[in-house]
Structure formats: C-alpha cells, structure tokens
Coordinates of C-alpha atoms in Angstrom, one line a residue:
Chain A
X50 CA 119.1 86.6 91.6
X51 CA 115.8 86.8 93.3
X52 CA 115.3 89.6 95.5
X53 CA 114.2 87.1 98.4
X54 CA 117.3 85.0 98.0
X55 CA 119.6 87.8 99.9
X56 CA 119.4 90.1 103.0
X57 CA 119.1 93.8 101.8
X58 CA 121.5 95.6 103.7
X59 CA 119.9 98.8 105.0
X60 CA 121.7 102.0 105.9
X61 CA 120.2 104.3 108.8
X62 CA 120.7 107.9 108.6
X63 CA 124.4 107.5 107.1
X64 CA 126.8 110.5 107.2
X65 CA 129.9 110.2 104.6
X66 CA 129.3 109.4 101.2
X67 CA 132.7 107.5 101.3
X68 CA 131.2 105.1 104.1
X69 CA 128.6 104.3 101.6
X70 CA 130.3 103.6 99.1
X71 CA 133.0 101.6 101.1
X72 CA 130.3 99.8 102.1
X73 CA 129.0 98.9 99.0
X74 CA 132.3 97.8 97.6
X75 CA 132.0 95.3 100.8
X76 CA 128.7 94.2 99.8
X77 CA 129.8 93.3 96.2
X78 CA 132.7 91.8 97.5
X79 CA 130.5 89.3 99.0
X80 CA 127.9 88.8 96.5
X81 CA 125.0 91.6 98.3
X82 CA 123.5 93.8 95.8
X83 CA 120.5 95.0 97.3
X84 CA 121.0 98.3 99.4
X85 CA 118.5 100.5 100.7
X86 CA 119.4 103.9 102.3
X87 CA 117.3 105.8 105.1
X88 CA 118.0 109.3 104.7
X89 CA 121.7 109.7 103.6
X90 CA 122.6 113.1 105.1
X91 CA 124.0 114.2 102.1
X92 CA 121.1 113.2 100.0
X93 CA 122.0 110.4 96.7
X94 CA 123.1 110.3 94.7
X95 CA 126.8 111.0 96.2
X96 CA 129.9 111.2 94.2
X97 CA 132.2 110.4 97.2
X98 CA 130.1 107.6 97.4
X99 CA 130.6 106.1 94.1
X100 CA 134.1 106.8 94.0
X101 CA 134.9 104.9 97.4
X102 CA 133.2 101.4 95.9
X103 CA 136.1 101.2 93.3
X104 CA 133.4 100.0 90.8
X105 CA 131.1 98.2 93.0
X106 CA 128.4 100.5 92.1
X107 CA 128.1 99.2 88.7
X108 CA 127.4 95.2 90.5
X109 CA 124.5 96.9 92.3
X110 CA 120.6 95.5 91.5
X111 CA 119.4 98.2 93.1
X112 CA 119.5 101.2 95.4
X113 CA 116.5 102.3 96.9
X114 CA 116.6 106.0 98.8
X115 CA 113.7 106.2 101.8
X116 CA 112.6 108.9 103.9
X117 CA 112.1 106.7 107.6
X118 CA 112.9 103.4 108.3
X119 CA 109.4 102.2 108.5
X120 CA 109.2 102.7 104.8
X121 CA 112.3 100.9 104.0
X122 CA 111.3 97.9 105.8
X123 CA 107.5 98.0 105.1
X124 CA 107.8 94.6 102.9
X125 CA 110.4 92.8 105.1
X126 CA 109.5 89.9 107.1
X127 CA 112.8 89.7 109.2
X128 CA 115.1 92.4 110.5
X129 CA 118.3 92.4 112.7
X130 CA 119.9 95.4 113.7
X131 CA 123.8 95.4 114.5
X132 CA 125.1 97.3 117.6
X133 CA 128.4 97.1 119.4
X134 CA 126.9 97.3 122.7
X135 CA 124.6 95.5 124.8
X136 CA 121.4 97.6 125.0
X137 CA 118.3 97.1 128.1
X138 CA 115.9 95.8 125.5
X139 CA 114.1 92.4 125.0
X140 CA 116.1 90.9 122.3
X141 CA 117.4 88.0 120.6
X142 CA 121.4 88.7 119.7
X143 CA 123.5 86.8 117.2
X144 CA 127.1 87.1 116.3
X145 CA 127.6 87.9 113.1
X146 CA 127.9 84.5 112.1
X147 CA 124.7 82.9 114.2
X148 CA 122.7 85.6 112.0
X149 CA 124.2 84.6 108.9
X150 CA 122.6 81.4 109.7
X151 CA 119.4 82.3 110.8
X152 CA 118.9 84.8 107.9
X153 CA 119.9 81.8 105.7
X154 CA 117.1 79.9 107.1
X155 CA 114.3 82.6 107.0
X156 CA 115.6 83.3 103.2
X157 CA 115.0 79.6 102.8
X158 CA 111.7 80.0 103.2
X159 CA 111.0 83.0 100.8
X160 CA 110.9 86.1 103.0
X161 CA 112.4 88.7 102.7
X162 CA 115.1 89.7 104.8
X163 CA 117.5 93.2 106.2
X164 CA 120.1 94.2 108.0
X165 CA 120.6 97.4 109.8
X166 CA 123.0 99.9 110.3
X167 CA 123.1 102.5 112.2
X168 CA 124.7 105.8 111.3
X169 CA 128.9 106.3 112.2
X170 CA 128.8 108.7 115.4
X171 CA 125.9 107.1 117.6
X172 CA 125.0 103.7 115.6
X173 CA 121.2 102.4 115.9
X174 CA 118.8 104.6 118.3
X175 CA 116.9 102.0 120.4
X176 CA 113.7 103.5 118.5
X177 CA 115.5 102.2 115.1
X178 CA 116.4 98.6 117.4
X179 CA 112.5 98.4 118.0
X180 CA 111.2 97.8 114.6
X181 CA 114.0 94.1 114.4
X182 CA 113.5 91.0 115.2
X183 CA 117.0 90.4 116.6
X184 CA 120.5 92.5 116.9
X185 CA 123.8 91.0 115.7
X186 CA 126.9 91.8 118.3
X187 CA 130.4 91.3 116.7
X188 CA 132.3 89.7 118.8
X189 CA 135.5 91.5 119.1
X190 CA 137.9 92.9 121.3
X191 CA 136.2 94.5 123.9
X192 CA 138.3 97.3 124.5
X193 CA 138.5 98.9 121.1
X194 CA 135.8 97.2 119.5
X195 CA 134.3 100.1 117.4
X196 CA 134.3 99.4 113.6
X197 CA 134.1 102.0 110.6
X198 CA 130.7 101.1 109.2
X199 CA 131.9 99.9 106.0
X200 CA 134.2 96.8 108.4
X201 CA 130.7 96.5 109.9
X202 CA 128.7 95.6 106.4
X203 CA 132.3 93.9 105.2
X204 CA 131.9 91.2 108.4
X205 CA 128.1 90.7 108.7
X206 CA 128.0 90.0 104.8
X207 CA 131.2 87.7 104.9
X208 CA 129.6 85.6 107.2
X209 CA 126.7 85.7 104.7
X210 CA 128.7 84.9 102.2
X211 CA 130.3 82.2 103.6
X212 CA 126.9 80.5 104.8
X213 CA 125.6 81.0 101.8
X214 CA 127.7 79.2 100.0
X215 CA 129.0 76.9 102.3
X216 CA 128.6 74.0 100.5
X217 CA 131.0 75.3 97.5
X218 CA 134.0 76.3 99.6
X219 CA 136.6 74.1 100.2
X220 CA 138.1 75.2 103.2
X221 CA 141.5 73.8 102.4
X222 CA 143.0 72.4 98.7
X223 CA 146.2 72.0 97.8
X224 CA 146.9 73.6 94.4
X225 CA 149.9 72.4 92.3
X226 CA 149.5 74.1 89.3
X227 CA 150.4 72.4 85.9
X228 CA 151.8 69.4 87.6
X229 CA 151.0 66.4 89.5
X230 CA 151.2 65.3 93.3
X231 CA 153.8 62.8 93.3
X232 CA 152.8 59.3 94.1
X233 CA 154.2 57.7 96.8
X234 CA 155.8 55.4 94.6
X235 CA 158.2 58.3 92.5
X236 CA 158.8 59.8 96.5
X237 CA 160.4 56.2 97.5
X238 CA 162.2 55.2 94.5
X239 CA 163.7 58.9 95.1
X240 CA 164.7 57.9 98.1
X241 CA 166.3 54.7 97.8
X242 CA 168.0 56.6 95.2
X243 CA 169.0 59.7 98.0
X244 CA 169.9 56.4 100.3
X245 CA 172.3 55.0 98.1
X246 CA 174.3 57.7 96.7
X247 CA 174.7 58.5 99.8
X248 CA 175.7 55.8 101.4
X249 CA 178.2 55.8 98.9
X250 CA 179.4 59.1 100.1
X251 CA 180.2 57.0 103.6
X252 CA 176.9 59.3 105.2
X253 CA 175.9 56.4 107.7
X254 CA 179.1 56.4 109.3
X255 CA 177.6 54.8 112.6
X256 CA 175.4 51.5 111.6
X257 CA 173.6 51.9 114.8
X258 CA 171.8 54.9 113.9
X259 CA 170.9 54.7 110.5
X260 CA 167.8 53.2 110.7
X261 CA 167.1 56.5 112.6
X262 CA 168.7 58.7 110.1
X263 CA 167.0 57.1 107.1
X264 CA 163.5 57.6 108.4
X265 CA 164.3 61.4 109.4
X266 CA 165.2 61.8 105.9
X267 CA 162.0 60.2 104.3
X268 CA 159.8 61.8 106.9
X269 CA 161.5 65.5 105.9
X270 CA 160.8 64.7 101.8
X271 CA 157.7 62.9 102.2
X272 CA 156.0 65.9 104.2
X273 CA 157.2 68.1 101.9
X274 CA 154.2 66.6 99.4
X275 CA 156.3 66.7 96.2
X276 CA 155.2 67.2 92.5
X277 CA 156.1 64.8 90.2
X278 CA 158.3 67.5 88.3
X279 CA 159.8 68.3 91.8
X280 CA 160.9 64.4 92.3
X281 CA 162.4 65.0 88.6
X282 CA 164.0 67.9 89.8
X283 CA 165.4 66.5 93.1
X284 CA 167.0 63.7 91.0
X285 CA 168.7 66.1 89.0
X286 CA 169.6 67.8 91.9
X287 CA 171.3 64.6 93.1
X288 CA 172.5 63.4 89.6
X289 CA 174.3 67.2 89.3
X290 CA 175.8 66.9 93.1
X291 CA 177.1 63.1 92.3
X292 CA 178.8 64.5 89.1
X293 CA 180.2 67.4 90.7
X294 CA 181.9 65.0 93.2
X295 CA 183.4 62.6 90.6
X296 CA 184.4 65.5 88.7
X297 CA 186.4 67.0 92.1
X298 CA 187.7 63.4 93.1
X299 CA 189.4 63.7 89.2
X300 CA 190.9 66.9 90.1
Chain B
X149 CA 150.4 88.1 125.8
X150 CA 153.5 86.8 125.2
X151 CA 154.4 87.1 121.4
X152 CA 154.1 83.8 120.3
X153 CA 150.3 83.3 121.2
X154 CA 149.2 85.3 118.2
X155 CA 150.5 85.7 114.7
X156 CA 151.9 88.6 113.4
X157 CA 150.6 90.4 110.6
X158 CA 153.0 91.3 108.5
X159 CA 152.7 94.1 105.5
X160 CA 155.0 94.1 102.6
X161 CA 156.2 97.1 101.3
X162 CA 152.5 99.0 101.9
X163 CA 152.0 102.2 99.9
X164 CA 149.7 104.2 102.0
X165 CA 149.9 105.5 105.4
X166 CA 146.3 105.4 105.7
X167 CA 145.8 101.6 104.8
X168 CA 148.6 100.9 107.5
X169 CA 146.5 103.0 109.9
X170 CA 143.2 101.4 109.1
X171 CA 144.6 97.8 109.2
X172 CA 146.1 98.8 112.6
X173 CA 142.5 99.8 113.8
X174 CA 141.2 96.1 112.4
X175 CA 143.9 94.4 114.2
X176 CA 143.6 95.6 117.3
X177 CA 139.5 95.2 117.0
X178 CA 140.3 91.5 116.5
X179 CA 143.4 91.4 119.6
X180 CA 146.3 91.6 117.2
X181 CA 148.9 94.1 118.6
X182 CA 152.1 92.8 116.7
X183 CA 153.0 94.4 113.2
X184 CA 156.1 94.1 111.1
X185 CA 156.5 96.7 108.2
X186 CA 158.5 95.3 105.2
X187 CA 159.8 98.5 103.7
X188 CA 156.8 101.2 104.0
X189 CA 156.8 103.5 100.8
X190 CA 156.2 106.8 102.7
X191 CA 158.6 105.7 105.9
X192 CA 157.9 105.5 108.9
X193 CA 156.5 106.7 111.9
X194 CA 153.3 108.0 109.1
X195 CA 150.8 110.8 110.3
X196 CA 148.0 109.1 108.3
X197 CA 148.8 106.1 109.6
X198 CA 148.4 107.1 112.9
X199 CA 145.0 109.4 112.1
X200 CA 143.1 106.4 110.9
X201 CA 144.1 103.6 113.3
X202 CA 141.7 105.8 115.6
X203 CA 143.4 105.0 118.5
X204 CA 144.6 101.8 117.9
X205 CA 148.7 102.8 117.8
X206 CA 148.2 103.0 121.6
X207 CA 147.3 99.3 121.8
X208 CA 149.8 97.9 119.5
X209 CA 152.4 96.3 121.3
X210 CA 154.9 96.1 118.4
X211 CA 155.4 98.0 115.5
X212 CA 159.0 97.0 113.9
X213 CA 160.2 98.0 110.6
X214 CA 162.4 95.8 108.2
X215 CA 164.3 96.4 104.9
X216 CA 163.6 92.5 103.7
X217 CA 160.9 90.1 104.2
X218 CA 163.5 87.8 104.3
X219 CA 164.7 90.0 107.9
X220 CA 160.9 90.4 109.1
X221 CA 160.6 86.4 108.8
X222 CA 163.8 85.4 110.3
X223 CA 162.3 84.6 113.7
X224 CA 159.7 82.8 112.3
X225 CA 158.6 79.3 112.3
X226 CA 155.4 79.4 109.9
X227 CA 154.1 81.7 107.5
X228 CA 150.9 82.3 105.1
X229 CA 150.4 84.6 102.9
X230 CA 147.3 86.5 101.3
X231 CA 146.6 86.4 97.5
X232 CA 143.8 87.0 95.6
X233 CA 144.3 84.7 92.9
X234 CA 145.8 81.4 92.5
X235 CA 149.3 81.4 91.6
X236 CA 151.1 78.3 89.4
X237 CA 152.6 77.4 92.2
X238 CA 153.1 74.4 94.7
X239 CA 151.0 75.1 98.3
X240 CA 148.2 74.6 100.5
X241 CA 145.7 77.0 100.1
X242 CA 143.3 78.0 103.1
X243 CA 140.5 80.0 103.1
X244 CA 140.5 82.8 105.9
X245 CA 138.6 80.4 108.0
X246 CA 140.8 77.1 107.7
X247 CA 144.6 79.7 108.1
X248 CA 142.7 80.5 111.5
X249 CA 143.1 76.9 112.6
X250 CA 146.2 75.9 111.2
X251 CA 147.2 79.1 112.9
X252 CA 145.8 78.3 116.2
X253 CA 147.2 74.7 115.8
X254 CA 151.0 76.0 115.6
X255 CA 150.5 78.6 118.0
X256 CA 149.4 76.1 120.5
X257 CA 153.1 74.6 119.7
X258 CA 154.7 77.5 120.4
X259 CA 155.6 78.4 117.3
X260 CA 155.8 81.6 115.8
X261 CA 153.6 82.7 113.1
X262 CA 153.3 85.4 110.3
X263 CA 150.6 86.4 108.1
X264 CA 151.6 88.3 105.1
X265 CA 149.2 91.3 103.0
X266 CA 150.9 92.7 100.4
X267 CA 151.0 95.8 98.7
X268 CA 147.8 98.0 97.4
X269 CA 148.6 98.0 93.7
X270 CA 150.4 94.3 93.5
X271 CA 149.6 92.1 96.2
X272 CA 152.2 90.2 97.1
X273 CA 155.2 88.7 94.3
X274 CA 155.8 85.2 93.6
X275 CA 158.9 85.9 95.1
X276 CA 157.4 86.8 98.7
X277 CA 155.3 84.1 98.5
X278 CA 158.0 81.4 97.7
X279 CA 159.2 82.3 101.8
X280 CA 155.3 81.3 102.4
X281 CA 154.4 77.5 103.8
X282 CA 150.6 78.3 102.1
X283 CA 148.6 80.9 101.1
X284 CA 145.4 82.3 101.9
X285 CA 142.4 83.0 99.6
X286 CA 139.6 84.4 100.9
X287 CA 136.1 83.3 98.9
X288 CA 134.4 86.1 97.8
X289 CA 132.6 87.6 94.5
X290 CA 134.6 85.9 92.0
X291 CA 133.5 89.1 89.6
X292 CA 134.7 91.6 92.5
X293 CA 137.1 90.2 94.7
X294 CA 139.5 92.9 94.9
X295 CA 139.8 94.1 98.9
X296 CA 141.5 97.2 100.0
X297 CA 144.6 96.2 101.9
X298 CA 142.9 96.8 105.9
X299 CA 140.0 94.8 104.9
X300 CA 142.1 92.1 103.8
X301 CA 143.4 92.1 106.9
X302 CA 139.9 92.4 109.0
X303 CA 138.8 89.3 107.8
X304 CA 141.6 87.1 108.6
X305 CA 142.3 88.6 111.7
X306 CA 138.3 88.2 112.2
X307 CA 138.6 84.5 111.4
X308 CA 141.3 84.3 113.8
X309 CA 139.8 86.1 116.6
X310 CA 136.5 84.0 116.6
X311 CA 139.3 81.0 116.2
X312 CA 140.8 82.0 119.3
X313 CA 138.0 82.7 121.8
X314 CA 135.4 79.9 120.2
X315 CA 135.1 78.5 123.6
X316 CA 133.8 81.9 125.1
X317 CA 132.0 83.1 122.3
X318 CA 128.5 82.6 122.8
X319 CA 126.6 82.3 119.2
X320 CA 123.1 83.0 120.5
X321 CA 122.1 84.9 123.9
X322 CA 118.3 85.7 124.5
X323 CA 119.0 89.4 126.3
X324 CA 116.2 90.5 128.4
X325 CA 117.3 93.8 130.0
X326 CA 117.0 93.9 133.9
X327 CA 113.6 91.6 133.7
X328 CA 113.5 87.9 133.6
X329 CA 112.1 85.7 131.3
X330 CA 108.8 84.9 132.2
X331 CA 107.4 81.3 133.4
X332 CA 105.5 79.4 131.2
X333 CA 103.1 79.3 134.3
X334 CA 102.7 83.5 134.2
X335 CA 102.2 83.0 130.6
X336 CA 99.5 80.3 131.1
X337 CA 97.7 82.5 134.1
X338 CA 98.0 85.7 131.3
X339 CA 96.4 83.1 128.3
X340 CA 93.9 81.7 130.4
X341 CA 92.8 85.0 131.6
X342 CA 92.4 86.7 128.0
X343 CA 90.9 83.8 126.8
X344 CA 88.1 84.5 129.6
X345 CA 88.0 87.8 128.5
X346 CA 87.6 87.6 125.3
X347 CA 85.1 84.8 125.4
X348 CA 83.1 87.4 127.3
X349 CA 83.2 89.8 124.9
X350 CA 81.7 87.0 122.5
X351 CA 85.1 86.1 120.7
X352 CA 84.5 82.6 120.1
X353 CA 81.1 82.6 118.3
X354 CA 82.1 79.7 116.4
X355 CA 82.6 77.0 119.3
X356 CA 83.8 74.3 116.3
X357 CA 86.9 76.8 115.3
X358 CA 87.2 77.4 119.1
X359 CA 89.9 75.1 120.4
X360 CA 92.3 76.2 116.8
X361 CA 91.7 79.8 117.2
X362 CA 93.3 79.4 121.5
X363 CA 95.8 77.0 119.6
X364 CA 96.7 80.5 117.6
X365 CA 96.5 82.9 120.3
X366 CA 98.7 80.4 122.3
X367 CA 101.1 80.1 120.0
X368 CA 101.1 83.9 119.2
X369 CA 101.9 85.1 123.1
X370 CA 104.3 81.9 123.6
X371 CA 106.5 82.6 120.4
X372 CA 106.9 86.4 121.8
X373 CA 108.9 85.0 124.8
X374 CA 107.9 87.8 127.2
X375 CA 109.6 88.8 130.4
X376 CA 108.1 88.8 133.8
X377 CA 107.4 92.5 133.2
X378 CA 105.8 92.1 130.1
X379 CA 103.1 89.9 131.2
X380 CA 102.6 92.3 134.0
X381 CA 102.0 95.2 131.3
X382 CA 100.3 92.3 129.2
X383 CA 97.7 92.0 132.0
X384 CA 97.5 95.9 132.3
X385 CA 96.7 96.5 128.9
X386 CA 93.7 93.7 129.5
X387 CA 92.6 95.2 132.1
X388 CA 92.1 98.5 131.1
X389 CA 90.3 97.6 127.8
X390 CA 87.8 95.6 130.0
X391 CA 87.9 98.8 132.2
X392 CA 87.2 100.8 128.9
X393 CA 84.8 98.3 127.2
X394 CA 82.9 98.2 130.8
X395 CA 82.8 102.4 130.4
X396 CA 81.3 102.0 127.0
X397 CA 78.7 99.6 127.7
X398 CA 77.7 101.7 131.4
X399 CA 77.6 105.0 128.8

C-alpha cells in the first residue's frame, strides 16, 4: 500500500517498550503499518516492545526512529494531535471518528497524513500540539476518561479502519452456514402441519380464541428465521412427538 | 443508572487477572459499571485485577461472580456474543457498530442485555454461544485480527458509548481558548490594511497579477480562521515591520 494511502501513527517521547508494542499490535489490527517514533526513552529497538505486539511487528512497512518531532513530521501535510483534555489553544478538535473522516479526505487527495501521541504520564506538551493542524478528543466518560496509550492508537485507528473501508463492511448479515434461509413457503406448510396435529391433540379448546393462538404461534416460528434443515428438523420434531403419543395411547 | 439502561459485559471463564483489570478500566472509560464473571480461573477478588483497572474497581457498580453462563444469563432478556471468526452456525451477526444499536434499541424496551468476551486462549465455545441471540464480529485486519481480551471489550463498549450519547456528542468543535473568533469585518480592516502596506513597499509590481495575488493573500489569512486576538497580534506584527522597515530606510 502506498505510503500516502494511510495516516502514520507517530509516537512522542514514549516510555514503556510494552506500550509500543501494544500499540503496534493495535495498529496491525486495523490495517496501520506505518509508525514513526520520536525519541523512545528506552531507545529501539526494544524487546519488550516486540514481545507485547504478539507478532504485529512482522506486518509493519516500516519503523522510522527520529530525534524531535519536527523531523518526524518534516514531509507531512496534515497532523492531528490527540489529547484527553481541552487545552487554551486555537484549534480545530475532532472525535476520533470526525478525524477518521477528515484524514480520509486529505488522504484522498495524496498527502500525507499523522497522528500524534503523546507520551503515557503527561500526553502531548502544548509545544508538541503547536506543530498540528487539529487535535482529536475521545469522547468518553468524563470522569475516568484516561486511556493506556496503546486503547488510544487501538480507537483512533478503528475509526480509521472503519472509514476506510466503509464501503466493504456490512454492518449486519445473517450467516447460516451450510444451509439455506427457509422460504416462507417451507415455514407455512410447517405450520399448517404444527396447526393440524395439533388440533388433533384437542389444543384449540376455545374456538373463540384460536384465530389469536394460531397467529402467536406463526409469529414465534416465523421470527425465529428458520433454515431449511431447521424446518426439516422441526418436522421431525413433530413427526417424533406425534409417534410418541400414538405409541402411549397403545399402552 | 438503573441496571437495565446499559448492558452488561459479561466474561466467560477469563484467565488473567490483569485482562479482567484492564477491561474493567475500558468499561468504565466508556460508562459501563456492570460485570458478571463466569468462572474466573485465578478466583476472585484478583490483585492484578485490581492493579490494572487503575482505579476503575471504585466505579464499578457490580461485579458478581457465577459458576455457569447459564446462571450469569438467567436474568436476561438478550444476549450477543463476541467471536472472531464465523462459526457454522445459525445467527445475526453485527459488527461492533450495528450490536450498539440493537443494543440501544432493547435497552430503550427495558430489556436487559448481556455482551459476552470469552476466554484469552479460546474465545468463546459453540456451546456459550448457542445461549447467544447473535454474535459480534468486529472488522479488522483479516491477516491479524486477534485482540487481547480488554481491547475486545474497548471497542464494543466504545461503539456503545458513542451509541448512547450521539445526541450530545459533538463531532466537530472549532476551540478558540478564552478569545473569540474574529469578524470577517476585523479580518477585512487587517487585509485591507496589509495590502496598503505592502503595496507601499512595492509588492505588487505586476498590476496584471495584482488582483490574483490579494485573491491569495485573502484566501491565506481567511482559511487561518483567526481570533479577535490574533488579528490584534496580526496588526502588531505589521506594524512593527513598517516601524522596522521605516528604521532601515531613516538609517
């Protein structure tokens, strides 16, 4: 994938090797493989680090080490910062899923794009908040809204992902493995089956409120949204129980 | 909150203190406070779990612990849960995003609703998710889609928590700080003022590219979106290059 096509996430000053890597499992996870890191405090590479992506590390295109910030965002075109708090500064702010779409739309047209985060204990200085275009705010609960950095990268590049390719998810399928949805056709005959037998039994002992009864019943198997095999299965069911009761009234 | 205004995030048989403490910590950053343990393998109350919910045990308002799913469900009227991969069997399948509004949609009945993240090493059994009325898949890196267990649960709970407040959540703000935006009119009185200045100083020795270079400069101070106090330091910074070029030409 192009460089251009993706945000690089950008780490400021982080602390814990683990963090990193964390946060690098997160990026993979969501399809990010461009990282660049501003002055890890325990320098790179970082052992902790790789351990804590569970293999992410391997997905990476590339990992680029910089002394300032300035350097690692010399050839970007378009930079938001993330903070959790509202700072006195001239700024646009996003959520996390507002920048997802702005970043898609300044990716769109070929620049190059980052994301900033600032290190665990104090997050972005407002000197590191200077050099963006915008800061991202997650909106969450505002009394304990503090999040380990690697949640941070986890929720600003799932809202990338989903933006990104928001025209391949289906938010909702229904999945039915091997078989088929019934038709509505195999759910009625079913039922007029179910009807009969038990009517037969003497169910609808009160005329008056079977028309009631019945369409509680077809309303209770139709919503269940029945395979084909299920139907099969149901009849069976019903075949077994009708058997069962012939074979007792012989007894 | 009363209990039935939020689902409860349920985690069957987890292996880790630490992964209950750090999905504890995402809840409660998203305003989930109920949790049912289904059979914790190190017990409970856990140390770790505790250490890495950073403070986040204080806000629960429910922590119970069952034997069975079977018992942790009992009270409850609808239930999803989480798997990473589809599974031959019959459901609806939502993605983090869609649960959140089926979610929201029962919970606005006054139903009471479970989410369900299973263990580190398995996820969750066919068997836990035959008590299930869909499941949840979250899209992500189809080559590395594998979450730890309290990320798992930061996203849906996320997806939930931006379901939740959509009508307060603001996607885009414009933050200016104690100053106010500036008037188009301050603006105009700043542009028409530099454009005096500079024409002074000779600027505009081309008069045919005249009236597209102002169309530049225009467009350059406008897009910046200055506040009040900007223009004002705008105006400053004018004036005391005039002040300076003045100084040169006297010298």
């Amino acid at each position: 994938m192009p460089q251009n096509t993706q945000p690089i996430i950008v780490l400021v000053r982080p602390q814990m090797g683990r963090n990193i890597g964390s946060s690098i499992r997160a990026m993979v996870n969501c399809g990010l493989t461009h990282l660049r890191l501003v002055s890890p405090r325990d320098g790179w590479p970082d052992q902790d680090a790789s351990d804590l992506s569970s293999g992410g590390m391997d997905h990476m295109t590339e990992i680029e080490v910089f002394d300032t910030l300035e350097d690692a965002l010399a050839d970007c075109h378009y930079v938001l910062g993330t903070t959790a708090r509202q700072r006195d500064m001239v700024k646009d702010i996003y959520t996390a899923r507002s920048a997802a779409e702005k970043i898609k739309s300044i990716v769109a047209e070929g620049q190059k794009t980052a994301l900033l985060f600032g290190p665990e204990r104090t997050g972005l200085l407002n000197d590191d908040l200077a050099h963006c275009h915008g800061v991202i705010t997650i909106p969450l609960n505002q009394d304990f809204s503090s999040l380990n950095l690697a949640q941070a990268v986890l929720l600003v590049a799932y809202e990338w992902s989903q933006v990104r390719d928001d025209d391949n998810i289906k938010s909702h399928e229904y999945l039915t493995g091997d078989s088929e949805p019934a038709t509505q056709k195999q759910v009625q005959e079913f039922l007029e089956r179910l009807m009969m037998e038990i009517d037969d039994g003497n169910f609808f002992r009160n005329p008056d409120v079977r028309p009631h009864m019945e369409r509680n019943i077809t309303n209770l198997f139709t919503r269940a949204r029945a395979t084909d095999q299920e139907i099969k299965t149901l009849h069976g069911i019903v075949s077994a129980l009708i058997g069962r009761k012939k074979a007792k009234s012989k007894a």
